[in-house]
XYZ file of C-alpha atoms in Angstrom:
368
model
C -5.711 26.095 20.242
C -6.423 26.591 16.685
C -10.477 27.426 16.199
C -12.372 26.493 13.218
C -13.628 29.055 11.204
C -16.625 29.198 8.691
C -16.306 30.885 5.840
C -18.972 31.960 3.677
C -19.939 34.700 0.861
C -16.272 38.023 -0.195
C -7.504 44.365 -6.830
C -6.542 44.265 -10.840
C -4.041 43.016 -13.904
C -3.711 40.286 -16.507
C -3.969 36.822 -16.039
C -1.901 33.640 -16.299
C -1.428 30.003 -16.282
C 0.640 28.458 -13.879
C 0.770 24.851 -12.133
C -0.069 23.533 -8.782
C 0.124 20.505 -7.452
C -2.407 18.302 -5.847
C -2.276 16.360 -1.819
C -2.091 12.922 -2.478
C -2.114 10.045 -0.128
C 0.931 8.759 0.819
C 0.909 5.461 -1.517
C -0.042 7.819 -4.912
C 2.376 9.839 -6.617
C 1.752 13.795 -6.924
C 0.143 14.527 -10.183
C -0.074 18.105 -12.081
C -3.293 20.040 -12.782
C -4.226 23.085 -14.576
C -4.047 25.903 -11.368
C -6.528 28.384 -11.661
C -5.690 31.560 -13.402
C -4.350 34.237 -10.973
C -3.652 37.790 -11.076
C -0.271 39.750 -11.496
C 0.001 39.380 -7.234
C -1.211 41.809 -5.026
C 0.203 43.590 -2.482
C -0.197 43.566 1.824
C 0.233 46.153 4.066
C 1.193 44.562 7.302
C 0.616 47.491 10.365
C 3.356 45.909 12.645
C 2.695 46.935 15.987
C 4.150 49.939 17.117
C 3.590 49.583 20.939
C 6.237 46.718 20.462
C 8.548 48.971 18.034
C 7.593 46.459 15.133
C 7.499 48.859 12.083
C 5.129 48.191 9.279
C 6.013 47.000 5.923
C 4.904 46.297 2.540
C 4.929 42.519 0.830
C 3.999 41.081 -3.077
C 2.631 37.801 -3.563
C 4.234 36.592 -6.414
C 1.835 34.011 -8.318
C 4.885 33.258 -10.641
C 6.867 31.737 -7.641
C 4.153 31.392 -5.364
C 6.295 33.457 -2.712
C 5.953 36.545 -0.951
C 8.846 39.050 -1.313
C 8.968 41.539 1.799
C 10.026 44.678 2.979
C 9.966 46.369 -0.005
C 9.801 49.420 0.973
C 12.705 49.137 3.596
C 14.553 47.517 0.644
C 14.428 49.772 -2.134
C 14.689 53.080 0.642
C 16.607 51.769 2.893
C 14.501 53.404 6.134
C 11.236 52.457 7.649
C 7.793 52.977 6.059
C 6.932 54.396 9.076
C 4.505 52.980 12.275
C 0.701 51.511 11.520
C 0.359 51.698 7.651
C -3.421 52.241 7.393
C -4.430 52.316 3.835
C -3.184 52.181 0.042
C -3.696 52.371 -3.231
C -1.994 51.385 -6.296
C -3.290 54.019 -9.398
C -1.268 54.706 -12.138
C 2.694 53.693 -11.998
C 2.563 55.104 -8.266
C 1.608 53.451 -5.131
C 0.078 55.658 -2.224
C 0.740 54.546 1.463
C -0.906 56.170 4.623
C 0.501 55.359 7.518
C -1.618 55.987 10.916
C 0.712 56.501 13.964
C 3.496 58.165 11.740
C 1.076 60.609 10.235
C 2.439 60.728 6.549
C 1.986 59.650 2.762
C 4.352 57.747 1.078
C 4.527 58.041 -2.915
C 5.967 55.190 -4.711
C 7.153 54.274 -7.860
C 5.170 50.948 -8.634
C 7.257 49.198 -10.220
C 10.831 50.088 -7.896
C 9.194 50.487 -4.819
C 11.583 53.981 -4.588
C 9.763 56.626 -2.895
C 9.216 59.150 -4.606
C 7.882 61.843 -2.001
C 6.477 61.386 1.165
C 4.082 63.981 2.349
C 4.337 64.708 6.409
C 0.855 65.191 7.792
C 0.060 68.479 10.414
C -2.995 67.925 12.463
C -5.658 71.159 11.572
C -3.382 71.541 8.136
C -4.031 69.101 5.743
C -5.451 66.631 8.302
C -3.603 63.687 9.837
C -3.726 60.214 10.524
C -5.004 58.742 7.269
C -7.167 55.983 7.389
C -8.239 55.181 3.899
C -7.421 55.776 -0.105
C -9.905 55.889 -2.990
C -8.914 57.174 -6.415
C -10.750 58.381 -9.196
C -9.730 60.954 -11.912
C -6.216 61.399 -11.453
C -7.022 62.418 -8.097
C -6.382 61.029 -4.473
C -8.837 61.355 -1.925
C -8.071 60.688 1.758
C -10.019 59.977 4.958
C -8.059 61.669 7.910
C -8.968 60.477 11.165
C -8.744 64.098 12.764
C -11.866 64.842 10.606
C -10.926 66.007 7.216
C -11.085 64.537 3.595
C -7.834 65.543 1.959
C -7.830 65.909 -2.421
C -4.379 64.498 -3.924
C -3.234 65.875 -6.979
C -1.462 62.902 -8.941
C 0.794 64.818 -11.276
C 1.832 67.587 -8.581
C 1.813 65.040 -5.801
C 0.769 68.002 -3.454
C -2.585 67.909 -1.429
C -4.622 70.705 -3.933
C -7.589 70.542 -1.410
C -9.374 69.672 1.795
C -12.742 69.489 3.159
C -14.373 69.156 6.981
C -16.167 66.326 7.584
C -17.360 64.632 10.853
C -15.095 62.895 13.492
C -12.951 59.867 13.078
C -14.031 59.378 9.055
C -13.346 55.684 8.142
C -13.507 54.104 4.838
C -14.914 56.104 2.072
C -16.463 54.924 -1.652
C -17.079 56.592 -4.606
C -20.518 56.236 -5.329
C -22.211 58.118 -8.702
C -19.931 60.886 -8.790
C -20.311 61.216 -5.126
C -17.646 60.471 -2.101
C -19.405 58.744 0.875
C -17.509 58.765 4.221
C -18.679 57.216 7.134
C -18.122 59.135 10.409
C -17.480 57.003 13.203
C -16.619 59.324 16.244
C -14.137 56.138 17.346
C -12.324 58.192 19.634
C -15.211 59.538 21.891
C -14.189 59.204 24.969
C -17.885 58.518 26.355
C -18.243 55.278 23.990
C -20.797 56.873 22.042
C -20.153 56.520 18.248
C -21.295 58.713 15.598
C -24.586 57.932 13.524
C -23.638 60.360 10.291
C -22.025 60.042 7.311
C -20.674 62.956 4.974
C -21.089 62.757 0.989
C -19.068 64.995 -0.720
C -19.825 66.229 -4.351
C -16.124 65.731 -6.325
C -16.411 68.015 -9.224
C -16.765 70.988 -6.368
C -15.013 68.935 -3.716
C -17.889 70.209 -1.159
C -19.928 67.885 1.731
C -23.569 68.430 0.058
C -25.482 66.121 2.475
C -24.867 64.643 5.564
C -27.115 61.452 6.068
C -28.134 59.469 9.757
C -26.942 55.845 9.446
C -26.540 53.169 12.025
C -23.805 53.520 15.171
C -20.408 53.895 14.286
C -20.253 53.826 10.570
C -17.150 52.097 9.570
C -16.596 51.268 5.482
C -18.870 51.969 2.681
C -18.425 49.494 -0.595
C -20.050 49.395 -3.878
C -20.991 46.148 -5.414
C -22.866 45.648 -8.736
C -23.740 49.724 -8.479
C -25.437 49.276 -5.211
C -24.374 50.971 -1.875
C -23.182 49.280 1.254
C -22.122 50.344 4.541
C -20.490 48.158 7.486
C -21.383 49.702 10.948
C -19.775 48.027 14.045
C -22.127 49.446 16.320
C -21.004 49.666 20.264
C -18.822 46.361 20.974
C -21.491 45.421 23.600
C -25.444 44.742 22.687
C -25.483 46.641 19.399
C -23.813 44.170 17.037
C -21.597 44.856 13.657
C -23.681 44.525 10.727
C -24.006 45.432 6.874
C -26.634 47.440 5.850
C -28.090 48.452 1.526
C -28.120 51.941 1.578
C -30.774 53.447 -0.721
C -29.310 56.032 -3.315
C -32.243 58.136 -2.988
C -31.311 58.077 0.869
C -30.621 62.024 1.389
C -34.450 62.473 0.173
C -35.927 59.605 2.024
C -34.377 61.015 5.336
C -36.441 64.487 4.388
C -39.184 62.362 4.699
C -38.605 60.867 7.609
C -37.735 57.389 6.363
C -34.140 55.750 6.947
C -33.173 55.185 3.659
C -31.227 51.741 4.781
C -32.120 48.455 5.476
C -29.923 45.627 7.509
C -28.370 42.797 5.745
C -26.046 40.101 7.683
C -23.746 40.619 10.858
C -20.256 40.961 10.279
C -17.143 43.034 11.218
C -15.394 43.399 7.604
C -16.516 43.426 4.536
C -15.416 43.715 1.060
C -16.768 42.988 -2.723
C -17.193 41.768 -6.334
C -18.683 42.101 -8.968
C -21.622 39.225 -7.997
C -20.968 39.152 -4.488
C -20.667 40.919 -1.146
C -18.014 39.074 0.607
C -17.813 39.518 4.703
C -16.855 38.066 8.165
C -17.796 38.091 10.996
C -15.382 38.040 14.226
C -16.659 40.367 16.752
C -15.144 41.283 20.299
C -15.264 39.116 23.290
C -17.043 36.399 21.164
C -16.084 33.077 20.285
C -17.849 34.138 16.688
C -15.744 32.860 13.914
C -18.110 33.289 10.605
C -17.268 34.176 7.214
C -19.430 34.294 4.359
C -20.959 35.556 1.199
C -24.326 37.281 -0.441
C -25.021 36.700 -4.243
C -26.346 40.007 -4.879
C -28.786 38.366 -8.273
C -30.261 36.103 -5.961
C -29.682 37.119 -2.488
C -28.378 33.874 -1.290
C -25.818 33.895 1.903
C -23.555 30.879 1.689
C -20.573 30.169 4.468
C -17.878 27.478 4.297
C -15.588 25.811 6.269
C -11.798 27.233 6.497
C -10.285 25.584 9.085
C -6.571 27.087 7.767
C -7.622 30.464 8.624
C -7.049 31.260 12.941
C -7.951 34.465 13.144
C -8.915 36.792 10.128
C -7.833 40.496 10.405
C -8.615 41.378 6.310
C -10.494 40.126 3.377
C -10.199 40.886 -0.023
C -10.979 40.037 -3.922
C -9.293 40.109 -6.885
C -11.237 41.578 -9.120
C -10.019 39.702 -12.226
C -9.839 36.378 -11.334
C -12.083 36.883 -8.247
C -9.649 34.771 -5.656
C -10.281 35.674 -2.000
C -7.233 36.695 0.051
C -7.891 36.842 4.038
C -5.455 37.883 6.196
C -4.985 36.769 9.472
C -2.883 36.223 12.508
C -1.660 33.603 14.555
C -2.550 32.448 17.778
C -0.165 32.052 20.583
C -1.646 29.994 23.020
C -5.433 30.432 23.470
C -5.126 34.396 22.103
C -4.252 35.569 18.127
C -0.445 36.941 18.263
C -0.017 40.379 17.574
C 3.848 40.112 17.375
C 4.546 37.121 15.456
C 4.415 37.190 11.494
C 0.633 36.538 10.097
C -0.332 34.922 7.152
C -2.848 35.147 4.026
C -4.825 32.602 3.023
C -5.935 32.002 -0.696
C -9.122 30.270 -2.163
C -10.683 30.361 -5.521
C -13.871 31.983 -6.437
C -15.598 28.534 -5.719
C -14.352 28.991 -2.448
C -11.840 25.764 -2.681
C -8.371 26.624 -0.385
C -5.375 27.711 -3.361
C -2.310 27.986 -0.976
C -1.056 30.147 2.285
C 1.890 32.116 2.591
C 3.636 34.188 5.089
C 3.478 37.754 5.510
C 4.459 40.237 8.375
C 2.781 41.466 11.770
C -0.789 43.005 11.230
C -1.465 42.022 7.671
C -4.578 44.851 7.756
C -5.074 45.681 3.944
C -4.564 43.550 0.852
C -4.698 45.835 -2.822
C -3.931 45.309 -6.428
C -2.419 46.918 -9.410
């Protein structure tokens, strides 16, 4: 059965104008109107499902056609991308593809999709089993699950560097020069998830600090130059929630102070410019929430979004500000993870723009 889902308050070209048309009743006639400007597409990275031998894949959303195009990685190399694509990043006229399972880096042209090199990860070399991509200064950097943050040179397209950090890091941010990286110690085998987070200085590429923050740290996000974390805490009585980190955190913790403080429950989370987008869809819970924070005025807002089923990934374009969720299907009373997903689009007044189809696992939506 399909559950209704509130939604509430959450990358990067030029813009255009296109047209859409309006629902009518059945006794009017269908009627143009100005569509919203949108950005040059943006890309998903569907994670297939490797226990089934579903590889993962890359799609476009083409606002020009208002189509998808996919497998354009299989299409242009004519092999697999490889099993659980994890993370990406589009910088420069390369893309940058981690993939999980299959342990490697894929380096693509942007614009041909052609690989260019792909980069096979060792465990205790370079790291392994990349989980996300930030970029800054023609530079790379790279959370790898088995506990390293690896450096990417963008004109050599060879790792130059790697640092230790703490186990299972997630989703990193650049944050005033600084690299924050959450460490969630997911793969404990007791169940009990780190509390830490590294921050690494990037002109020395060195961890300088290492901070307490809430159970099981999971994505750090900066939004109108403030810090934000996303902990998911233990999947039982210790609930998913955002907190504001302080910037002066490192010397409120000398102190004896915790440097954070606890904004809104939710299980992803992503940003703009005004807002701090999120949703909320923990495990073994009914839960179904997705909202917003205006970060001037600190007002949450949700909103109905009954064409969503079951969100798996969130994000905004940061030049038009459209929200793209992800999401799969459900197959009976449970979300498919076989069957193709879809994304759903609304505009930055959170009105629904269209829905497309995409492949299995759409996990991470990016932009040019």
């Amino acid at each position: 059965m399909k559950k209704t889902i509130l939604h509430g308050a959450l990358l990067a070209s030029l813009s255009l104008l296109s047209l859409i048309f309006t629902s009518c009743s059945e006794d009017e006639p269908k009627k143009e109107i100005d569509r919203v400007p949108v950005s040059e597409g943006f890309f998903v990275l569907n994670q297939g499902n490797f226990y089934q031998n579903i590889e993962g894949s890359l799609n476009f959303y083409n606002p020009f056609t208002d189509k998808v195009e996919t497998n354009l990685f299989r299409n242009a190399n004519k092999r697999s991308l490889g099993d659980t694509p994890q993370c990406a990043a589009a910088y420069g006229s390369k893309i940058y593809i981690g993939t999980y399972s299959s342990s490697t880096i894929e380096i693509l042209d942007a614009e041909t999709f052609i690989s260019l090199k792909q980069i096979k990860l060792n465990a205790g070399e370079t790291g392994s089993m990349p989980r996300s991509m930030v970029t800054e200064g023609g530079k790379v950097y790279i959370t790898m699950y088995d506990g390293y943050v690896a450096r990417l040179d963008t004109v050599t397209l060879d790792i130059d560097a790697k640092v230790k950090v703490g186990p299972n890091p997630e989703e990193a941010v650049i944050f005033r020069n600084k690299l924050y990286v959450p460490n969630s110690d997911g793969m404990n085998q007791e169940g009990k998830y780190g509390k830490t987070a590294s921050i690494i200085d990037l002109p020395s590429f060195t961890v300088t600090s290492t901070i307490e923050v809430p159970e099981n740290p999971s994505a750090f996000v900066v939004a109108n130059n403030r810090l934000f974390l996303l902990s998911k805490g233990n999947y039982r009585d210790i609930a998913s929630k955002i907190y504001e980190i302080d910037p002066d955190i490192v010397s409120l913790q000398k102190e004896g102070k915790e440097g954070y403080t606890p904004l809104v429950n939710a299980t992803f989370i992503a940003e703009s410019p005004q807002y701090l987008y999120y949703m909320d869809v923990p495990f073994y819970s009914d839960t179904r929430v997705i909202g917003r924070i205006d970060l001037s005025s600190g007002r949450n807002e949700t909103w109905d979004a009954e064409e969503v089923e079951y969100p798996n990934s969130i994000a905004v374009d940061p030049n038009t500000r459209e929200v793209i969720i992800g999401s799969y299907i459900y197959d009976g009373p449970y979300p498919s993870y076989i069957a193709p997903g879809y994304i759903v689009r609304y505009t930055d007044n959170l009105i629904y723009n269209g829905k497309n189809t995409v492949g299995s696992g759409p996990s991470f939506i990016f932009f040019r």
